[in-house]
Amino acid sequence: MRVLVVEDERILADAIAEWLRDETHAVDTAGDGEAALERLAVNDYDVVVLDRDLPRVHGDDVCRELVASESTARVLMLTAAGDIDDRVAGLSLGADDYLAKPFAFAELSARVQALGRRARPALPPVLRRAGITLDPARREVFRDGRYVPLSNKEFAVLAELLRGDGAVVSSEQLLEKAWDENADPFTGVVRLTVLKLRRKLGDPPVVLTVPGAGYRIP
């Protein structure tokens, strides 16, 4: 998934981003509400982890803007205040979930994963196609019963291709969902990752290239 972490405490923002990247998500960060709105205007996120007390533009206003834009992104709001009134206020703004600080990273990750499932059409918990089985929760991949060890990026690309359900998935779509905003679209990183993925999945080749369009798993 593509996740935006909006948190003005840099150490915490970096820690959240690192944890989520280890979970195979593509993560961007923003240190204030203004920067968050700029990123939301140009990137398609599945989940936004949003600190409520932000400089420049308050987190409440970021949430309002996001809801008003009719974005499909789901919002997990973070705050140092965890009483009932604060939770109700955050949810009434349009946030989908609420987590009080301090929190366990494992719980935050689980909530992000749950919100990500709601940001897209419902999918089975385990993805299967062409002899491939991908379990997002366990982060395991098998082909015809053989375990296939994949890097985080290879896993994310394969998940997007399986979610395509046989349709063509463009390089731009893969770049959007599997890499963060620092990825250079002209480096050929998607093509190289697909080549590595094909090699690890073995013969016969299952990831097909559709010239001028992208990739698909038939």
PDB file of C-alpha atoms in Angstrom:
ATOM      1  CA  MET A   1       0.000   0.000   0.000  1.00  0.00           C
ATOM      2  CA  ARG A   2       0.958   3.651  -0.344  1.00  0.00           C
ATOM      3  CA  VAL A   3       0.942   5.365   3.058  1.00  0.00           C
ATOM      4  CA  LEU A   4       1.471   8.993   4.077  1.00  0.00           C
ATOM      5  CA  VAL A   5       2.740   9.579   7.616  1.00  0.00           C
ATOM      6  CA  VAL A   6       2.054  13.137   8.833  1.00  0.00           C
ATOM      7  CA  GLU A   7       3.886  13.766  12.094  1.00  0.00           C
ATOM      8  CA  ASP A   8       5.877  16.802  13.240  1.00  0.00           C
ATOM      9  CA  GLU A   9       8.048  14.784  15.644  1.00  0.00           C
ATOM     10  CA  ARG A  10      10.730  13.752  13.150  1.00  0.00           C
ATOM     11  CA  ILE A  11      12.111  10.841  15.157  1.00  0.00           C
ATOM     12  CA  LEU A  12       8.641   9.353  15.586  1.00  0.00           C
ATOM     13  CA  ALA A  13       7.736   9.942  11.923  1.00  0.00           C
ATOM     14  CA  ASP A  14      10.911   8.182  10.775  1.00  0.00           C
ATOM     15  CA  ALA A  15      10.314   5.287  13.174  1.00  0.00           C
ATOM     16  CA  ILE A  16       6.738   4.795  11.923  1.00  0.00           C
ATOM     17  CA  ALA A  17       7.886   4.993   8.308  1.00  0.00           C
ATOM     18  CA  GLU A  18      10.660   2.463   8.866  1.00  0.00           C
ATOM     19  CA  TRP A  19       8.295   0.036  10.585  1.00  0.00           C
ATOM     20  CA  LEU A  20       5.712   0.286   7.784  1.00  0.00           C
ATOM     21  CA  ARG A  21       8.361  -0.066   5.069  1.00  0.00           C
ATOM     22  CA  ASP A  22       9.477  -3.281   6.753  1.00  0.00           C
ATOM     23  CA  GLU A  23       5.860  -4.382   6.305  1.00  0.00           C
ATOM     24  CA  THR A  24       6.337  -3.865   2.499  1.00  0.00           C
ATOM     25  CA  HIS A  25       4.393  -0.573   2.308  1.00  0.00           C
ATOM     26  CA  ALA A  26       5.561   2.448   0.311  1.00  0.00           C
ATOM     27  CA  VAL A  27       5.740   5.345   2.768  1.00  0.00           C
ATOM     28  CA  ASP A  28       6.065   9.121   2.381  1.00  0.00           C
ATOM     29  CA  THR A  29       6.356  11.507   5.313  1.00  0.00           C
ATOM     30  CA  ALA A  30       5.294  15.102   5.960  1.00  0.00           C
ATOM     31  CA  GLY A  31       6.267  17.225   8.963  1.00  0.00           C
ATOM     32  CA  ASP A  32       3.354  19.662   8.942  1.00  0.00           C
ATOM     33  CA  GLY A  33      -0.183  20.040   7.650  1.00  0.00           C
ATOM     34  CA  GLU A  34       0.781  22.237   4.719  1.00  0.00           C
ATOM     35  CA  ALA A  35       3.285  19.691   3.404  1.00  0.00           C
ATOM     36  CA  ALA A  36       0.693  16.954   3.895  1.00  0.00           C
ATOM     37  CA  LEU A  37      -1.865  18.770   1.734  1.00  0.00           C
ATOM     38  CA  GLU A  38       0.749  19.258  -0.986  1.00  0.00           C
ATOM     39  CA  ARG A  39       1.492  15.531  -1.087  1.00  0.00           C
ATOM     40  CA  LEU A  40      -2.179  14.584  -0.962  1.00  0.00           C
ATOM     41  CA  ALA A  41      -2.811  16.790  -3.986  1.00  0.00           C
ATOM     42  CA  VAL A  42      -0.380  14.874  -6.186  1.00  0.00           C
ATOM     43  CA  ASN A  43      -0.206  11.319  -4.798  1.00  0.00           C
ATOM     44  CA  ASP A  44      -2.819   8.608  -4.445  1.00  0.00           C
ATOM     45  CA  TYR A  45      -2.556   7.193  -0.909  1.00  0.00           C
ATOM     46  CA  ASP A  46      -4.373   4.206   0.540  1.00  0.00           C
ATOM     47  CA  VAL A  47      -3.904   5.285   4.164  1.00  0.00           C
ATOM     48  CA  VAL A  48      -2.920   8.546   5.875  1.00  0.00           C
ATOM     49  CA  VAL A  49      -1.460   8.310   9.392  1.00  0.00           C
ATOM     50  CA  LEU A  50      -2.293  11.808  10.614  1.00  0.00           C
ATOM     51  CA  ASP A  51      -1.105  13.477  13.804  1.00  0.00           C
ATOM     52  CA  ARG A  52      -3.846  15.772  15.038  1.00  0.00           C
ATOM     53  CA  ASP A  53      -1.692  18.529  16.540  1.00  0.00           C
ATOM     54  CA  LEU A  54       0.301  19.782  13.535  1.00  0.00           C
ATOM     55  CA  PRO A  55       2.008  23.116  12.794  1.00  0.00           C
ATOM     56  CA  ARG A  56       1.030  25.408   9.878  1.00  0.00           C
ATOM     57  CA  VAL A  57      -2.200  23.560   9.081  1.00  0.00           C
ATOM     58  CA  HIS A  58      -3.866  21.706  11.960  1.00  0.00           C
ATOM     59  CA  GLY A  59      -4.489  18.002  11.562  1.00  0.00           C
ATOM     60  CA  ASP A  60      -8.233  18.576  11.894  1.00  0.00           C
ATOM     61  CA  ASP A  61      -8.148  20.857   8.852  1.00  0.00           C
ATOM     62  CA  VAL A  62      -6.082  18.355   6.875  1.00  0.00           C
ATOM     63  CA  CYS A  63      -8.695  15.708   7.651  1.00  0.00           C
ATOM     64  CA  ARG A  64     -11.507  18.035   6.591  1.00  0.00           C
ATOM     65  CA  GLU A  65      -9.753  18.830   3.311  1.00  0.00           C
ATOM     66  CA  LEU A  66      -9.196  15.153   2.625  1.00  0.00           C
ATOM     67  CA  VAL A  67     -12.832  14.282   3.254  1.00  0.00           C
ATOM     68  CA  ALA A  68     -14.040  17.225   1.149  1.00  0.00           C
ATOM     69  CA  SER A  69     -11.870  16.071  -1.772  1.00  0.00           C
ATOM     70  CA  GLU A  70     -13.735  12.728  -1.748  1.00  0.00           C
ATOM     71  CA  SER A  71     -10.435  10.879  -1.566  1.00  0.00           C
ATOM     72  CA  THR A  72     -10.600   7.124  -1.040  1.00  0.00           C
ATOM     73  CA  ALA A  73      -7.666   7.326   1.383  1.00  0.00           C
ATOM     74  CA  ARG A  74      -8.443   6.145   4.911  1.00  0.00           C
ATOM     75  CA  VAL A  75      -7.321   8.244   7.879  1.00  0.00           C
ATOM     76  CA  LEU A  76      -5.754   6.927  11.072  1.00  0.00           C
ATOM     77  CA  MET A  77      -5.588   9.893  13.432  1.00  0.00           C
ATOM     78  CA  LEU A  78      -2.887  10.085  16.109  1.00  0.00           C
ATOM     79  CA  THR A  79      -3.043  12.274  19.199  1.00  0.00           C
ATOM     80  CA  ALA A  80      -1.489  12.653  22.619  1.00  0.00           C
ATOM     81  CA  ALA A  81      -4.997  13.063  24.054  1.00  0.00           C
ATOM     82  CA  GLY A  82      -6.825   9.780  24.384  1.00  0.00           C
ATOM     83  CA  ASP A  83     -10.038  10.559  26.266  1.00  0.00           C
ATOM     84  CA  ILE A  84     -13.476   9.800  24.852  1.00  0.00           C
ATOM     85  CA  ASP A  85     -14.265  13.383  23.829  1.00  0.00           C
ATOM     86  CA  ASP A  86     -11.068  13.627  21.779  1.00  0.00           C
ATOM     87  CA  ARG A  87     -11.735  10.317  20.038  1.00  0.00           C
ATOM     88  CA  VAL A  88     -15.294  11.340  19.223  1.00  0.00           C
ATOM     89  CA  ALA A  89     -14.107  14.707  17.912  1.00  0.00           C
ATOM     90  CA  GLY A  90     -11.500  13.104  15.672  1.00  0.00           C
ATOM     91  CA  LEU A  91     -13.902  10.561  14.242  1.00  0.00           C
ATOM     92  CA  SER A  92     -16.579  13.205  13.671  1.00  0.00           C
ATOM     93  CA  LEU A  93     -14.154  15.047  11.384  1.00  0.00           C
ATOM     94  CA  GLY A  94     -14.110  12.044   9.076  1.00  0.00           C
ATOM     95  CA  ALA A  95     -11.189  10.029  10.431  1.00  0.00           C
ATOM     96  CA  ASP A  96     -11.656   6.275  10.030  1.00  0.00           C
ATOM     97  CA  ASP A  97      -9.718   5.235  13.113  1.00  0.00           C
ATOM     98  CA  TYR A  98      -8.063   6.813  16.136  1.00  0.00           C
ATOM     99  CA  LEU A  99      -4.924   5.863  18.057  1.00  0.00           C
ATOM    100  CA  ALA A 100      -3.670   7.596  21.207  1.00  0.00           C
ATOM    101  CA  LYS A 101       0.019   8.136  21.922  1.00  0.00           C
ATOM    102  CA  PRO A 102       2.015   6.319  23.128  1.00  0.00           C
ATOM    103  CA  PHE A 103       1.148   3.291  21.007  1.00  0.00           C
ATOM    104  CA  ALA A 104       2.699  -0.017  20.005  1.00  0.00           C
ATOM    105  CA  PHE A 105       4.030  -0.062  16.447  1.00  0.00           C
ATOM    106  CA  ALA A 106       2.534  -3.521  15.951  1.00  0.00           C
ATOM    107  CA  GLU A 107      -0.934  -2.156  16.728  1.00  0.00           C
ATOM    108  CA  LEU A 108      -0.457   0.841  14.430  1.00  0.00           C
ATOM    109  CA  SER A 109       0.653  -1.502  11.636  1.00  0.00           C
ATOM    110  CA  ALA A 110      -2.376  -3.741  12.139  1.00  0.00           C
ATOM    111  CA  ARG A 111      -4.723  -0.750  12.011  1.00  0.00           C
ATOM    112  CA  VAL A 112      -3.045   0.567   8.845  1.00  0.00           C
ATOM    113  CA  GLN A 113      -3.416  -2.858   7.246  1.00  0.00           C
ATOM    114  CA  ALA A 114      -7.099  -3.011   8.183  1.00  0.00           C
ATOM    115  CA  LEU A 115      -7.779   0.488   6.829  1.00  0.00           C
ATOM    116  CA  GLY A 116      -5.914  -0.344   3.626  1.00  0.00           C
ATOM    117  CA  ARG A 117      -8.291  -3.214   2.979  1.00  0.00           C
ATOM    118  CA  ARG A 118     -11.189  -0.769   3.266  1.00  0.00           C
ATOM    119  CA  ALA A 119      -9.569   1.706   0.858  1.00  0.00           C
ATOM    120  CA  ARG A 120      -9.917  -0.761  -2.012  1.00  0.00           C
ATOM    121  CA  PRO A 121     -12.543  -3.252  -3.151  1.00  0.00           C
ATOM    122  CA  ALA A 122     -12.747  -6.193  -0.782  1.00  0.00           C
ATOM    123  CA  LEU A 123     -10.071  -8.815  -1.430  1.00  0.00           C
ATOM    124  CA  PRO A 124      -9.591 -12.330  -0.085  1.00  0.00           C
ATOM    125  CA  PRO A 125      -7.101 -12.528   2.799  1.00  0.00           C
ATOM    126  CA  VAL A 126      -4.844 -14.741   0.632  1.00  0.00           C
ATOM    127  CA  LEU A 127      -4.252 -13.955  -3.057  1.00  0.00           C
ATOM    128  CA  ARG A 128      -4.058 -16.887  -5.487  1.00  0.00           C
ATOM    129  CA  ARG A 129      -3.465 -17.016  -9.227  1.00  0.00           C
ATOM    130  CA  ALA A 130      -1.504 -19.103 -11.726  1.00  0.00           C
ATOM    131  CA  GLY A 131      -0.183 -21.427  -9.036  1.00  0.00           C
ATOM    132  CA  ILE A 132       0.976 -18.523  -6.882  1.00  0.00           C
ATOM    133  CA  THR A 133      -0.233 -18.071  -3.300  1.00  0.00           C
ATOM    134  CA  LEU A 134       0.522 -14.779  -1.533  1.00  0.00           C
ATOM    135  CA  ASP A 135      -0.393 -14.303   2.111  1.00  0.00           C
ATOM    136  CA  PRO A 136      -0.161 -10.574   3.038  1.00  0.00           C
ATOM    137  CA  ALA A 137      -0.544 -11.211   6.771  1.00  0.00           C
ATOM    138  CA  ARG A 138       2.303 -13.744   6.950  1.00  0.00           C
ATOM    139  CA  ARG A 139       4.231 -12.070   4.088  1.00  0.00           C
ATOM    140  CA  GLU A 140       4.760 -15.453   2.477  1.00  0.00           C
ATOM    141  CA  VAL A 141       4.707 -16.469  -1.182  1.00  0.00           C
ATOM    142  CA  PHE A 142       4.497 -19.979  -2.621  1.00  0.00           C
ATOM    143  CA  ARG A 143       4.474 -21.168  -6.214  1.00  0.00           C
ATOM    144  CA  ASP A 144       3.082 -24.656  -6.740  1.00  0.00           C
ATOM    145  CA  GLY A 145       3.812 -25.383  -3.085  1.00  0.00           C
ATOM    146  CA  ARG A 146       7.410 -24.104  -3.230  1.00  0.00           C
ATOM    147  CA  TYR A 147       8.303 -21.268  -0.872  1.00  0.00           C
ATOM    148  CA  VAL A 148       9.592 -18.202  -2.754  1.00  0.00           C
ATOM    149  CA  PRO A 149      11.711 -15.744  -0.711  1.00  0.00           C
ATOM    150  CA  LEU A 150      11.113 -12.198  -1.945  1.00  0.00           C
ATOM    151  CA  SER A 151      12.407  -8.758  -1.021  1.00  0.00           C
ATOM    152  CA  ASN A 152       9.905  -6.188   0.234  1.00  0.00           C
ATOM    153  CA  LYS A 153       9.667  -4.500  -3.174  1.00  0.00           C
ATOM    154  CA  GLU A 154       9.306  -7.791  -5.039  1.00  0.00           C
ATOM    155  CA  PHE A 155       6.560  -8.815  -2.627  1.00  0.00           C
ATOM    156  CA  ALA A 156       4.747  -5.478  -3.091  1.00  0.00           C
ATOM    157  CA  VAL A 157       4.960  -5.684  -6.895  1.00  0.00           C
ATOM    158  CA  LEU A 158       3.683  -9.261  -6.921  1.00  0.00           C
ATOM    159  CA  ALA A 159       0.791  -8.306  -4.643  1.00  0.00           C
ATOM    160  CA  GLU A 160      -0.245  -5.504  -7.015  1.00  0.00           C
ATOM    161  CA  LEU A 161      -0.063  -7.825 -10.020  1.00  0.00           C
ATOM    162  CA  LEU A 162      -2.204 -10.422  -8.252  1.00  0.00           C
ATOM    163  CA  ARG A 163      -4.697  -7.747  -7.239  1.00  0.00           C
ATOM    164  CA  GLY A 164      -4.982  -6.926 -10.945  1.00  0.00           C
ATOM    165  CA  ASP A 165      -6.803 -10.266 -11.341  1.00  0.00           C
ATOM    166  CA  GLY A 166      -5.412 -10.894 -14.815  1.00  0.00           C
ATOM    167  CA  ALA A 167      -5.624  -7.289 -16.027  1.00  0.00           C
ATOM    168  CA  VAL A 168      -2.623  -5.258 -17.145  1.00  0.00           C
ATOM    169  CA  VAL A 169      -0.937  -3.254 -14.381  1.00  0.00           C
ATOM    170  CA  SER A 170       1.139  -0.351 -15.678  1.00  0.00           C
ATOM    171  CA  SER A 171       4.648   0.515 -14.532  1.00  0.00           C
ATOM    172  CA  GLU A 172       3.219   3.796 -13.250  1.00  0.00           C
ATOM    173  CA  GLN A 173       0.716   1.930 -11.073  1.00  0.00           C
ATOM    174  CA  LEU A 174       3.430  -0.311  -9.669  1.00  0.00           C
ATOM    175  CA  LEU A 175       5.662   2.683  -8.982  1.00  0.00           C
ATOM    176  CA  GLU A 176       2.785   4.473  -7.253  1.00  0.00           C
ATOM    177  CA  LYS A 177       1.955   1.600  -4.912  1.00  0.00           C
ATOM    178  CA  ALA A 178       5.314  -0.031  -4.227  1.00  0.00           C
ATOM    179  CA  TRP A 179       7.709   2.945  -4.012  1.00  0.00           C
ATOM    180  CA  ASP A 180       7.651   6.260  -2.180  1.00  0.00           C
ATOM    181  CA  GLU A 181       7.934   9.746  -3.639  1.00  0.00           C
ATOM    182  CA  ASN A 182      11.732   9.596  -3.657  1.00  0.00           C
ATOM    183  CA  ALA A 183      11.760   6.922  -6.355  1.00  0.00           C
ATOM    184  CA  ASP A 184      13.087   8.110  -9.730  1.00  0.00           C
ATOM    185  CA  PRO A 185      10.617   6.993 -12.434  1.00  0.00           C
ATOM    186  CA  PHE A 186      13.386   7.073 -15.043  1.00  0.00           C
ATOM    187  CA  THR A 187      15.724   4.575 -13.374  1.00  0.00           C
ATOM    188  CA  GLY A 188      13.958   1.460 -14.660  1.00  0.00           C
ATOM    189  CA  VAL A 189      13.520   0.269 -11.086  1.00  0.00           C
ATOM    190  CA  VAL A 190      10.142  -1.336 -11.878  1.00  0.00           C
ATOM    191  CA  ARG A 191      11.549  -3.279 -14.837  1.00  0.00           C
ATOM    192  CA  LEU A 192      14.515  -4.511 -12.791  1.00  0.00           C
ATOM    193  CA  THR A 193      12.282  -5.574  -9.907  1.00  0.00           C
ATOM    194  CA  VAL A 194       9.993  -7.482 -12.269  1.00  0.00           C
ATOM    195  CA  LEU A 195      13.021  -9.232 -13.806  1.00  0.00           C
ATOM    196  CA  LYS A 196      14.185 -10.335 -10.348  1.00  0.00           C
ATOM    197  CA  LEU A 197      10.651 -11.417  -9.466  1.00  0.00           C
ATOM    198  CA  ARG A 198      10.380 -13.538 -12.611  1.00  0.00           C
ATOM    199  CA  ARG A 199      13.693 -15.231 -11.854  1.00  0.00           C
ATOM    200  CA  LYS A 200      12.660 -16.081  -8.300  1.00  0.00           C
ATOM    201  CA  LEU A 201       9.232 -17.374  -9.327  1.00  0.00           C
ATOM    202  CA  GLY A 202      10.915 -19.738 -11.791  1.00  0.00           C
ATOM    203  CA  ASP A 203       9.728 -21.454 -14.960  1.00  0.00           C
ATOM    204  CA  PRO A 204       7.460 -21.374 -16.786  1.00  0.00           C
ATOM    205  CA  PRO A 205       7.398 -17.534 -16.684  1.00  0.00           C
ATOM    206  CA  VAL A 206       4.192 -16.261 -15.138  1.00  0.00           C
ATOM    207  CA  VAL A 207       4.641 -12.468 -15.174  1.00  0.00           C
ATOM    208  CA  LEU A 208       4.014 -11.371 -18.745  1.00  0.00           C
ATOM    209  CA  THR A 209       5.120  -8.091 -20.299  1.00  0.00           C
ATOM    210  CA  VAL A 210       2.487  -6.273 -22.357  1.00  0.00           C
ATOM    211  CA  PRO A 211       4.500  -3.932 -24.630  1.00  0.00           C
ATOM    212  CA  GLY A 212       3.651  -0.284 -24.097  1.00  0.00           C
ATOM    213  CA  ALA A 213       1.151  -1.128 -21.358  1.00  0.00           C
ATOM    214  CA  GLY A 214       2.693  -2.905 -18.379  1.00  0.00           C
ATOM    215  CA  TYR A 215       2.618  -6.365 -16.836  1.00  0.00           C
ATOM    216  CA  ARG A 216       0.044  -9.029 -16.056  1.00  0.00           C
ATOM    217  CA  ILE A 217      -0.336 -12.471 -14.517  1.00  0.00           C
ATOM    218  CA  PRO A 218      -2.815 -14.343 -16.744  1.00  0.00           C
TER     219      PRO A 218
END
